[in-house]
XYZ file of N, CA and C in Angstrom:
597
model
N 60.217 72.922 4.932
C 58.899 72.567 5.453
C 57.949 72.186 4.330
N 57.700 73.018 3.303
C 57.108 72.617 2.204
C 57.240 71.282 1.534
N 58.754 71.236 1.650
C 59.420 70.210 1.024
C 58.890 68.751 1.663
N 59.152 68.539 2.952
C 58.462 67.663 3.807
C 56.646 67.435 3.741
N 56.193 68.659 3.652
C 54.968 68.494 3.285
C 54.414 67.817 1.921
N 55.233 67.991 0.912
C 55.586 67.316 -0.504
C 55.583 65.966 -0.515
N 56.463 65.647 0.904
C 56.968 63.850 0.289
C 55.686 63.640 1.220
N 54.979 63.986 2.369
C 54.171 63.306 2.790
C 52.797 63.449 2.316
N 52.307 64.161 1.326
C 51.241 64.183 0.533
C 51.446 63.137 -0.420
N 52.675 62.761 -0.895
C 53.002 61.689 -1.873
C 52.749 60.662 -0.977
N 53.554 60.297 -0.390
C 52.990 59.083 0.849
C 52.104 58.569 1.023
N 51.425 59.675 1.283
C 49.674 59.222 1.898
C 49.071 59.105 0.327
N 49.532 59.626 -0.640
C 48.650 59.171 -2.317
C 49.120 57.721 -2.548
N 50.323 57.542 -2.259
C 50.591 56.003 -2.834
C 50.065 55.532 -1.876
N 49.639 55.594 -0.389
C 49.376 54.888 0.711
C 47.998 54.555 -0.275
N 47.326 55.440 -0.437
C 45.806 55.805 -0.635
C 45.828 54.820 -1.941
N 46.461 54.876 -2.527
C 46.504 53.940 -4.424
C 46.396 52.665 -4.084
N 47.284 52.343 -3.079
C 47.697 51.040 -2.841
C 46.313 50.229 -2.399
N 45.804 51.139 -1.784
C 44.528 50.270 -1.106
C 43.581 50.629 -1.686
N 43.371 51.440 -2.463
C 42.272 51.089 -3.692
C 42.672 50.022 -4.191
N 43.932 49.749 -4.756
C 44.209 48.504 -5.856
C 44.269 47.038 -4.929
N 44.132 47.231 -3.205
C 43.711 46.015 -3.160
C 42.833 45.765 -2.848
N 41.746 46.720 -2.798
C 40.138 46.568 -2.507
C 39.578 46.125 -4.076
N 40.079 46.790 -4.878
C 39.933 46.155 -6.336
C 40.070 44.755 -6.505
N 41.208 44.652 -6.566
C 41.883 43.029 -7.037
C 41.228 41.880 -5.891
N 40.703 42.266 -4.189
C 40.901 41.350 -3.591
C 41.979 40.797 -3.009
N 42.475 39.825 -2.015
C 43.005 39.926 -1.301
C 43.588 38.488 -1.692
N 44.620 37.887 -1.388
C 45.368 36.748 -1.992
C 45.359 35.731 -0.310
N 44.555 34.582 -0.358
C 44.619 33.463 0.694
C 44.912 32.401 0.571
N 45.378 31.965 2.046
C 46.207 30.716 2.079
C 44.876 29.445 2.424
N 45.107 28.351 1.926
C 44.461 26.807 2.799
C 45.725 25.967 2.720
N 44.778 25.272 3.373
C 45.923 23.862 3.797
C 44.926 22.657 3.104
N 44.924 22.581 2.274
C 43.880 21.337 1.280
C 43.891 19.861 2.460
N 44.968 19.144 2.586
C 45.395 18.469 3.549
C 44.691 18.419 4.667
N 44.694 19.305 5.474
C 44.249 19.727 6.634
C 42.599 19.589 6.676
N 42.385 20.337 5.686
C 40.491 20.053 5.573
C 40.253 19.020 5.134
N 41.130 18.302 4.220
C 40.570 17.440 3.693
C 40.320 15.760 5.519
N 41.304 16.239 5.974
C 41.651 15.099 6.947
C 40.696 15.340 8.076
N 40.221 16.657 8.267
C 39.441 17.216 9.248
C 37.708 17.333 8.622
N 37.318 17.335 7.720
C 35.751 16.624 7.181
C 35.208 16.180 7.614
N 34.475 15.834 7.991
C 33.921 14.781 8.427
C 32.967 13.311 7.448
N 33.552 14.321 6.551
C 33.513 12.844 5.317
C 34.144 11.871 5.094
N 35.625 12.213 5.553
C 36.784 12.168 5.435
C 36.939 10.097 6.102
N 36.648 10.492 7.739
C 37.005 9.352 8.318
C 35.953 8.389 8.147
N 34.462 8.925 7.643
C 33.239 7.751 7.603
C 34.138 7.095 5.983
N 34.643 7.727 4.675
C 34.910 7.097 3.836
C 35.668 6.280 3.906
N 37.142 6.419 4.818
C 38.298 5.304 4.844
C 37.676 4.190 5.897
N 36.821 4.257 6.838
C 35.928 3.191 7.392
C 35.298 2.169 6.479
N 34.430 2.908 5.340
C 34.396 2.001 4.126
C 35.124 1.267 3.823
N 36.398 2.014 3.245
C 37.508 1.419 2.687
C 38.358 0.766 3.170
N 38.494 0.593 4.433
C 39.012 -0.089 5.302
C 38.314 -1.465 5.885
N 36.405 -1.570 5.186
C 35.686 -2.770 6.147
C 35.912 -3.540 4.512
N 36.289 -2.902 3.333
C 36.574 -3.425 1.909
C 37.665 -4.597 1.994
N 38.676 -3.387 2.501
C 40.586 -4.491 2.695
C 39.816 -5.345 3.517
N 39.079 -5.061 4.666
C 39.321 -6.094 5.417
C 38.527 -7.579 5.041
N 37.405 -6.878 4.105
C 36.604 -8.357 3.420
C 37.855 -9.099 2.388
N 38.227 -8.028 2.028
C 38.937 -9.179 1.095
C 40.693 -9.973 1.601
N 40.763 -9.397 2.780
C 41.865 -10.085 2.947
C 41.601 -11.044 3.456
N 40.059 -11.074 4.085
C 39.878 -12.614 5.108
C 39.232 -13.357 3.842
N 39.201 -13.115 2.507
C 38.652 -14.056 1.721
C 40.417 -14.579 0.902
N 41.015 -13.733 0.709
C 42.734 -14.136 0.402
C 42.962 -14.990 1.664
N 43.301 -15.568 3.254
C 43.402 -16.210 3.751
C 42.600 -17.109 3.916
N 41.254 -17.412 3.388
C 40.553 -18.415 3.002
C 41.300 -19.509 1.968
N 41.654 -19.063 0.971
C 42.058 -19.012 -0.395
C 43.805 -19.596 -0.170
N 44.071 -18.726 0.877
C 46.047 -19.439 1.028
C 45.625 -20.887 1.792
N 44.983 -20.753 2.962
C 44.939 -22.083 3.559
C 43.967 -22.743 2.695
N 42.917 -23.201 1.214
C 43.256 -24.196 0.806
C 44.386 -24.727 0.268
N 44.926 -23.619 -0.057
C 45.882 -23.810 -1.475
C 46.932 -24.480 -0.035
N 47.449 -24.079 0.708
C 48.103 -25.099 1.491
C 47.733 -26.806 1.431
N 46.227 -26.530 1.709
C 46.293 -28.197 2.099
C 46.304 -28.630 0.998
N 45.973 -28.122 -0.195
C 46.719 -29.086 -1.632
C 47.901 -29.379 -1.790
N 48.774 -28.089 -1.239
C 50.430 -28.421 -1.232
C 51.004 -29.606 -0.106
N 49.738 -29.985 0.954
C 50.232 -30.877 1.838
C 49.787 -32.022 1.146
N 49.003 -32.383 0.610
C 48.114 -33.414 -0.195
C 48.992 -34.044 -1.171
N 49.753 -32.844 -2.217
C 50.422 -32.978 -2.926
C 51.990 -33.933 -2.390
N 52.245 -33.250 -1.510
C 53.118 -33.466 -0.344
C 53.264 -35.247 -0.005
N 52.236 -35.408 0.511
C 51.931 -36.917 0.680
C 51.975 -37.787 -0.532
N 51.482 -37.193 -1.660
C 50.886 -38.510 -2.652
C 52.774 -38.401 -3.206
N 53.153 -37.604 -3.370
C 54.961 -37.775 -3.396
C 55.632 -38.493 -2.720
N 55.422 -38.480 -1.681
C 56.179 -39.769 -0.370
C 55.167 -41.039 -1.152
N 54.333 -40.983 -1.177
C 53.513 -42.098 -0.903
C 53.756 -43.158 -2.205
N 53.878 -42.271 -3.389
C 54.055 -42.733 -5.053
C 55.269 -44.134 -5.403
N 56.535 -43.908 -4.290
C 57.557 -44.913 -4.900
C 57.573 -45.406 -3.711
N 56.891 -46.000 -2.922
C 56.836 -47.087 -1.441
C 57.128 -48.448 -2.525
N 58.516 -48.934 -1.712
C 58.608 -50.296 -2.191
C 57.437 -51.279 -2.076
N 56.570 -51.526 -1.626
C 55.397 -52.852 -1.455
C 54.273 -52.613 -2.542
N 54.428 -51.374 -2.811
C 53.345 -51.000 -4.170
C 53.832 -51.794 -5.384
N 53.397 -52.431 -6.380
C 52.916 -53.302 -7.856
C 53.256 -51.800 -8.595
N 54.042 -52.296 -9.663
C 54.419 -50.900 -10.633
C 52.787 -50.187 -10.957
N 51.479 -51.181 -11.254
C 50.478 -50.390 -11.541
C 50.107 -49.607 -10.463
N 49.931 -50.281 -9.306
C 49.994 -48.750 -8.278
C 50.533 -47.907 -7.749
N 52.022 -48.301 -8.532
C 52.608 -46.826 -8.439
C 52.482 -45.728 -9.167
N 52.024 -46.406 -10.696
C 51.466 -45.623 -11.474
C 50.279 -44.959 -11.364
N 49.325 -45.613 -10.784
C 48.542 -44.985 -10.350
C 48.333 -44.044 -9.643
N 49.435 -43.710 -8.933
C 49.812 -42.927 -7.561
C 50.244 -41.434 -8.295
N 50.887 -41.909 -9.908
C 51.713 -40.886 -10.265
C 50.747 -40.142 -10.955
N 49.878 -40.904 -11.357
C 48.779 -40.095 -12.072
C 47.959 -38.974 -11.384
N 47.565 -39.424 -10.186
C 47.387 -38.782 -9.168
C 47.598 -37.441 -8.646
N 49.600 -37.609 -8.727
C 49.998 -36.907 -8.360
C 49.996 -36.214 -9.211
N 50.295 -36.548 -10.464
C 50.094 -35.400 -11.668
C 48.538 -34.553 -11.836
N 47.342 -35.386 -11.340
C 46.653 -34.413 -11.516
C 46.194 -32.983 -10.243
N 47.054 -33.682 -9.045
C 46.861 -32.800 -8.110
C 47.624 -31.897 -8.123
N 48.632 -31.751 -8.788
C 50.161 -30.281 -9.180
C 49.352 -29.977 -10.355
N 48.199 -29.935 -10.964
C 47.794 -29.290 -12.118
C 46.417 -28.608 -11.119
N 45.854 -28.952 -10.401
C 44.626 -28.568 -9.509
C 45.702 -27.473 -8.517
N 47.112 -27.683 -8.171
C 47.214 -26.739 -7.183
C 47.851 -25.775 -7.977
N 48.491 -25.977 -9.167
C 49.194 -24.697 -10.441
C 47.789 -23.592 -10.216
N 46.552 -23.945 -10.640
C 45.474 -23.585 -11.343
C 45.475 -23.014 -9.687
N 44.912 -23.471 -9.037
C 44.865 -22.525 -7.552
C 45.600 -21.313 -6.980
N 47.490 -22.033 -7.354
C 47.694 -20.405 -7.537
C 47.689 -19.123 -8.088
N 47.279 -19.532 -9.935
C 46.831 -18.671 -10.464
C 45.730 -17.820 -10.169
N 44.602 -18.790 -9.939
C 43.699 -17.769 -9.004
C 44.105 -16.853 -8.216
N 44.617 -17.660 -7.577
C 45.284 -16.890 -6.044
C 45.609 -15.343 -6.272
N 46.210 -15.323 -7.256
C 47.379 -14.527 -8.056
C 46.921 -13.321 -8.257
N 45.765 -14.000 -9.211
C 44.604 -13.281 -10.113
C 43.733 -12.491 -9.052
N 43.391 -12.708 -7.992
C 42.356 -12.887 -6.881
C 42.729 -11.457 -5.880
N 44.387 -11.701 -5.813
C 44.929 -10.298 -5.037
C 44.859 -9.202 -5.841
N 45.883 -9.498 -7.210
C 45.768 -8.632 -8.317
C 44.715 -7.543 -8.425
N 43.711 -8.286 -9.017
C 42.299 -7.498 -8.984
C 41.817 -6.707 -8.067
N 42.077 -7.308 -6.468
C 41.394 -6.626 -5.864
C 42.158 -5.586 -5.001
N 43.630 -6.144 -5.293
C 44.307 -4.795 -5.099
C 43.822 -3.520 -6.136
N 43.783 -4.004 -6.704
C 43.335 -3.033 -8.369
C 42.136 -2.193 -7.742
N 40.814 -3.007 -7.765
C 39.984 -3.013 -6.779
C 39.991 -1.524 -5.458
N 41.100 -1.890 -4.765
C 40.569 -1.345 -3.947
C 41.325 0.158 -3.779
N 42.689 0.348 -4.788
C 43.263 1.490 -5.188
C 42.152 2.540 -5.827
N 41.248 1.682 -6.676
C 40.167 2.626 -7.501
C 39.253 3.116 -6.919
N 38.753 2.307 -5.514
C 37.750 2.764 -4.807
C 38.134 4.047 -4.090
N 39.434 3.477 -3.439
C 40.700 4.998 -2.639
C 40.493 6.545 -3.388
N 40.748 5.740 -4.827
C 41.004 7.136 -5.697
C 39.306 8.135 -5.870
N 38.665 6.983 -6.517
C 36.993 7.628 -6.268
C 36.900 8.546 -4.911
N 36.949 8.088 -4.017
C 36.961 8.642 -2.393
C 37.483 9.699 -2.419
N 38.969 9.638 -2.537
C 39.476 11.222 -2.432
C 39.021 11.753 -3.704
N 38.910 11.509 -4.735
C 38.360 12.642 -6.479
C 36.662 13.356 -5.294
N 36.376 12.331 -4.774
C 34.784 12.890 -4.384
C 34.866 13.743 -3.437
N 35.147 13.805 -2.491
C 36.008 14.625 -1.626
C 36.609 15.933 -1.828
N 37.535 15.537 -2.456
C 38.312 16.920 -2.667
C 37.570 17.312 -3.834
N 36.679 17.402 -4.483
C 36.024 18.055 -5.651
C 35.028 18.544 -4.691
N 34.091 18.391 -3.446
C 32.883 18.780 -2.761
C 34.179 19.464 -1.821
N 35.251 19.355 -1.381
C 35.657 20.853 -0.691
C 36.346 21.713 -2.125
N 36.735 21.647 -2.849
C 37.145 22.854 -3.867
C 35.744 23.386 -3.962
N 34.465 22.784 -4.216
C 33.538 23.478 -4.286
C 33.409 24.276 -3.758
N 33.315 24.141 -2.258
C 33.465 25.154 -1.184
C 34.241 26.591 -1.156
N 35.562 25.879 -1.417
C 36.524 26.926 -1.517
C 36.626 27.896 -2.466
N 35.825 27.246 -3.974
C 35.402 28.685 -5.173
C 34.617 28.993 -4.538
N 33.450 29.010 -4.089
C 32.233 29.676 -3.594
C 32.273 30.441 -3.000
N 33.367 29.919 -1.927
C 34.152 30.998 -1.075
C 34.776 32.318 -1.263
N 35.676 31.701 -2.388
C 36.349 32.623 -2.845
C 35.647 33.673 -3.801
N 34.684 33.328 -4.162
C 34.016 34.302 -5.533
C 33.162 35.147 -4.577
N 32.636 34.450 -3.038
C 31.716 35.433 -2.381
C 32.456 36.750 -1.345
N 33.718 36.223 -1.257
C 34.438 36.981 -0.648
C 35.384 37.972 -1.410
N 35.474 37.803 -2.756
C 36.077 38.236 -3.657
C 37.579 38.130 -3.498
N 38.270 36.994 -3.494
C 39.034 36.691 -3.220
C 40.142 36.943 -4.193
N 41.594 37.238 -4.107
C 41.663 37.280 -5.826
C 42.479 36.114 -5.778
N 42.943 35.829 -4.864
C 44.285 34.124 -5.945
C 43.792 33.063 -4.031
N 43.478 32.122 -4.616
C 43.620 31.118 -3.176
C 44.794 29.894 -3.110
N 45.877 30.178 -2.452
C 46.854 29.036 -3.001
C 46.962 27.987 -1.675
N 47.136 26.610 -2.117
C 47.074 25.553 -1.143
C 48.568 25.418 -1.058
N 48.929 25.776 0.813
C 50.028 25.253 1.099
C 50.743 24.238 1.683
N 49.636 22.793 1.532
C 50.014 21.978 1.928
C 50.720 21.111 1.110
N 51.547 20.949 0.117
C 52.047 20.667 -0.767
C 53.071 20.753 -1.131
N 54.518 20.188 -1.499
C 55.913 20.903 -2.447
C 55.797 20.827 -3.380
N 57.132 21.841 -4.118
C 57.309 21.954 -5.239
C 57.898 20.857 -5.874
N 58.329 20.972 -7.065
C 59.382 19.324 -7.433
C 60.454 19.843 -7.065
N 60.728 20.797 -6.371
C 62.179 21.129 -5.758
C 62.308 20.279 -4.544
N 60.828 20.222 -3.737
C 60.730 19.803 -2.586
C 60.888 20.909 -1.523
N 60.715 21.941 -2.182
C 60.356 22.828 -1.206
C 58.768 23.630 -1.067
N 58.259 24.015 0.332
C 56.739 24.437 0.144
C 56.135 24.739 -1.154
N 55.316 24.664 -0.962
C 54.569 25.213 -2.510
C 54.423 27.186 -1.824
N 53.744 27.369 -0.678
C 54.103 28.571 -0.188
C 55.090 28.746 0.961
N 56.320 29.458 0.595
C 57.071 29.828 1.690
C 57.136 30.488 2.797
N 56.480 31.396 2.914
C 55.520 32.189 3.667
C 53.945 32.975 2.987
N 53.554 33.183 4.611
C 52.116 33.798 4.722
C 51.612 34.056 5.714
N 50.894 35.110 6.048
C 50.509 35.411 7.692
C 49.518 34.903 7.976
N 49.041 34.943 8.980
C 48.149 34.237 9.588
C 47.027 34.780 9.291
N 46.439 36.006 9.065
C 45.730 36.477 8.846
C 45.156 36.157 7.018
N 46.209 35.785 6.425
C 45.802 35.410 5.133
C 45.120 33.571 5.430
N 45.259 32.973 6.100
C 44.789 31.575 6.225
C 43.285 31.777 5.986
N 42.810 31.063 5.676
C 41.400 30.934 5.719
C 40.924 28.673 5.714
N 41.957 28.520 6.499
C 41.766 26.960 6.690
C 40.340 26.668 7.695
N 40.496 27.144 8.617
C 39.708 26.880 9.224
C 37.900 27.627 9.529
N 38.065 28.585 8.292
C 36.815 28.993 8.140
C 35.856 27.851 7.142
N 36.981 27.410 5.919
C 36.411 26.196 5.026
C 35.888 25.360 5.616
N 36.811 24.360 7.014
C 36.343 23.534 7.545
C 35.217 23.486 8.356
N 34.990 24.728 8.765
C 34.085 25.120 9.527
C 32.341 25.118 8.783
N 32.437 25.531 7.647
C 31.538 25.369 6.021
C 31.349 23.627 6.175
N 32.421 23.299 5.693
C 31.954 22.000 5.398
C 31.595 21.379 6.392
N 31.664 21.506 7.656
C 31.084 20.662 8.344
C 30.222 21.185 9.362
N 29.334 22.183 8.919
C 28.217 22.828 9.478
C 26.995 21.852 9.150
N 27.063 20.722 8.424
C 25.925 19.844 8.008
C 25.934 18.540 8.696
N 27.611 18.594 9.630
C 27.988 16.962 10.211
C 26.587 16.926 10.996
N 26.241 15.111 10.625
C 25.225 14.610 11.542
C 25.822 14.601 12.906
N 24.217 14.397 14.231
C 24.846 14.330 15.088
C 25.736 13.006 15.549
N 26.489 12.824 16.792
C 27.164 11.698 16.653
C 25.969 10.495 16.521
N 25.557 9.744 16.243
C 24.745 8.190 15.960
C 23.365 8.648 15.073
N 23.350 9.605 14.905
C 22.329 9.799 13.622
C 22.631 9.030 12.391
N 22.006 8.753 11.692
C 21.959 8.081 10.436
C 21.965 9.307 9.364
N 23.320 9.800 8.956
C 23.157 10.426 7.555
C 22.066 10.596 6.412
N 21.534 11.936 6.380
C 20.705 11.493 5.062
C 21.537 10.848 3.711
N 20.395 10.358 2.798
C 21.206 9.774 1.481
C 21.582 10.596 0.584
């Protein structure tokens, strides 16, 4: 009897240790970075941006292909047109000159062309990247703030793999999530629907 009384006084001391040391340290939580980040409401007004961007510049790239076509049809013609038997060698020469300077006007067009996607593919990867750096730096904000007011001790994002390709967390209970309290933070400021955002 004693003996039993022994191991369960030990019990209840390590029970008792244990939860001092995690009222100390804080408590270890899960997010889903992903998840908030897609659920923001910053989130879908920014790729609207970025999406009315592609769309300016792709209708200025199909501006840009259909001239460069009708030079290649232009070009097209003054080729048929250059060695017609009834033409005088000077106007055939003339024809060739022609043609030579219109394959130097449509070279130079596709370089543009070239140059024109290039860039603004370039262009519009950098704007992407700005967007999410701005973003996900105003929710990490959140999430230290969070974490330092709640005394959190480790916050790990499990929306992510390893380079194994496996989770970044393999498990976690539900009770450790704290996804949807973040989102809930960050978007306690969403305007209403057709309000005009402050600046």
């Amino acid at each position: 009897m004693n003996m039993m009384k022994t191991v369960w006084l030990g019990l209840c001391g390590l029970a008792l240790a244990g939860s001092t040391f995690a009222q100390a340290t804080g408590r270890i939580v899960t997010i889903d970075m992903q998840k908030i980040f897609d659920q923001y409401y910053k989130t879908p007004t920014a790729r609207a941006k970025l999406e009315e961007t592609r769309d300016q510049f792709t209708k200025e790239l199909q501006t840009k292909q259909e001239e460069l076509k009708k030079q290649v049809d232009e070009l097209n013609k003054l080729r048929e047109d250059q060695d017609r038997p009834e033409y005088t060698p000077e106007v055939r020469e003339e024809k060739r000159k022609k043609m030579t300077e219109k394959l130097g006007e449509m070279q130079k067009m596709q370089r543009d062309l070239e140059e024109y996607r290039r860039s603004h593919q370039k262009i519009l990867e950098e704007q992407s990247l700005r967007m999410r750096q701005s973003i996900l730096k105003e929710i990490s904000d959140v999430v230290l703030k969070e974490a330092k007011d709640a005394g959190y001790l480790l916050v790990l994002d499990k929306s992510g793999n390893t380079l194994n390709g496996l989770p970044s967390v393999v498990f976690s209970q539900d009770a450790m999530e704290i996804t949807a309290e973040i989102i809930k933070i960050l978007n306690k400021n969403q305007p209403v629907s057709g309000a005009t955002p402050a600046p």
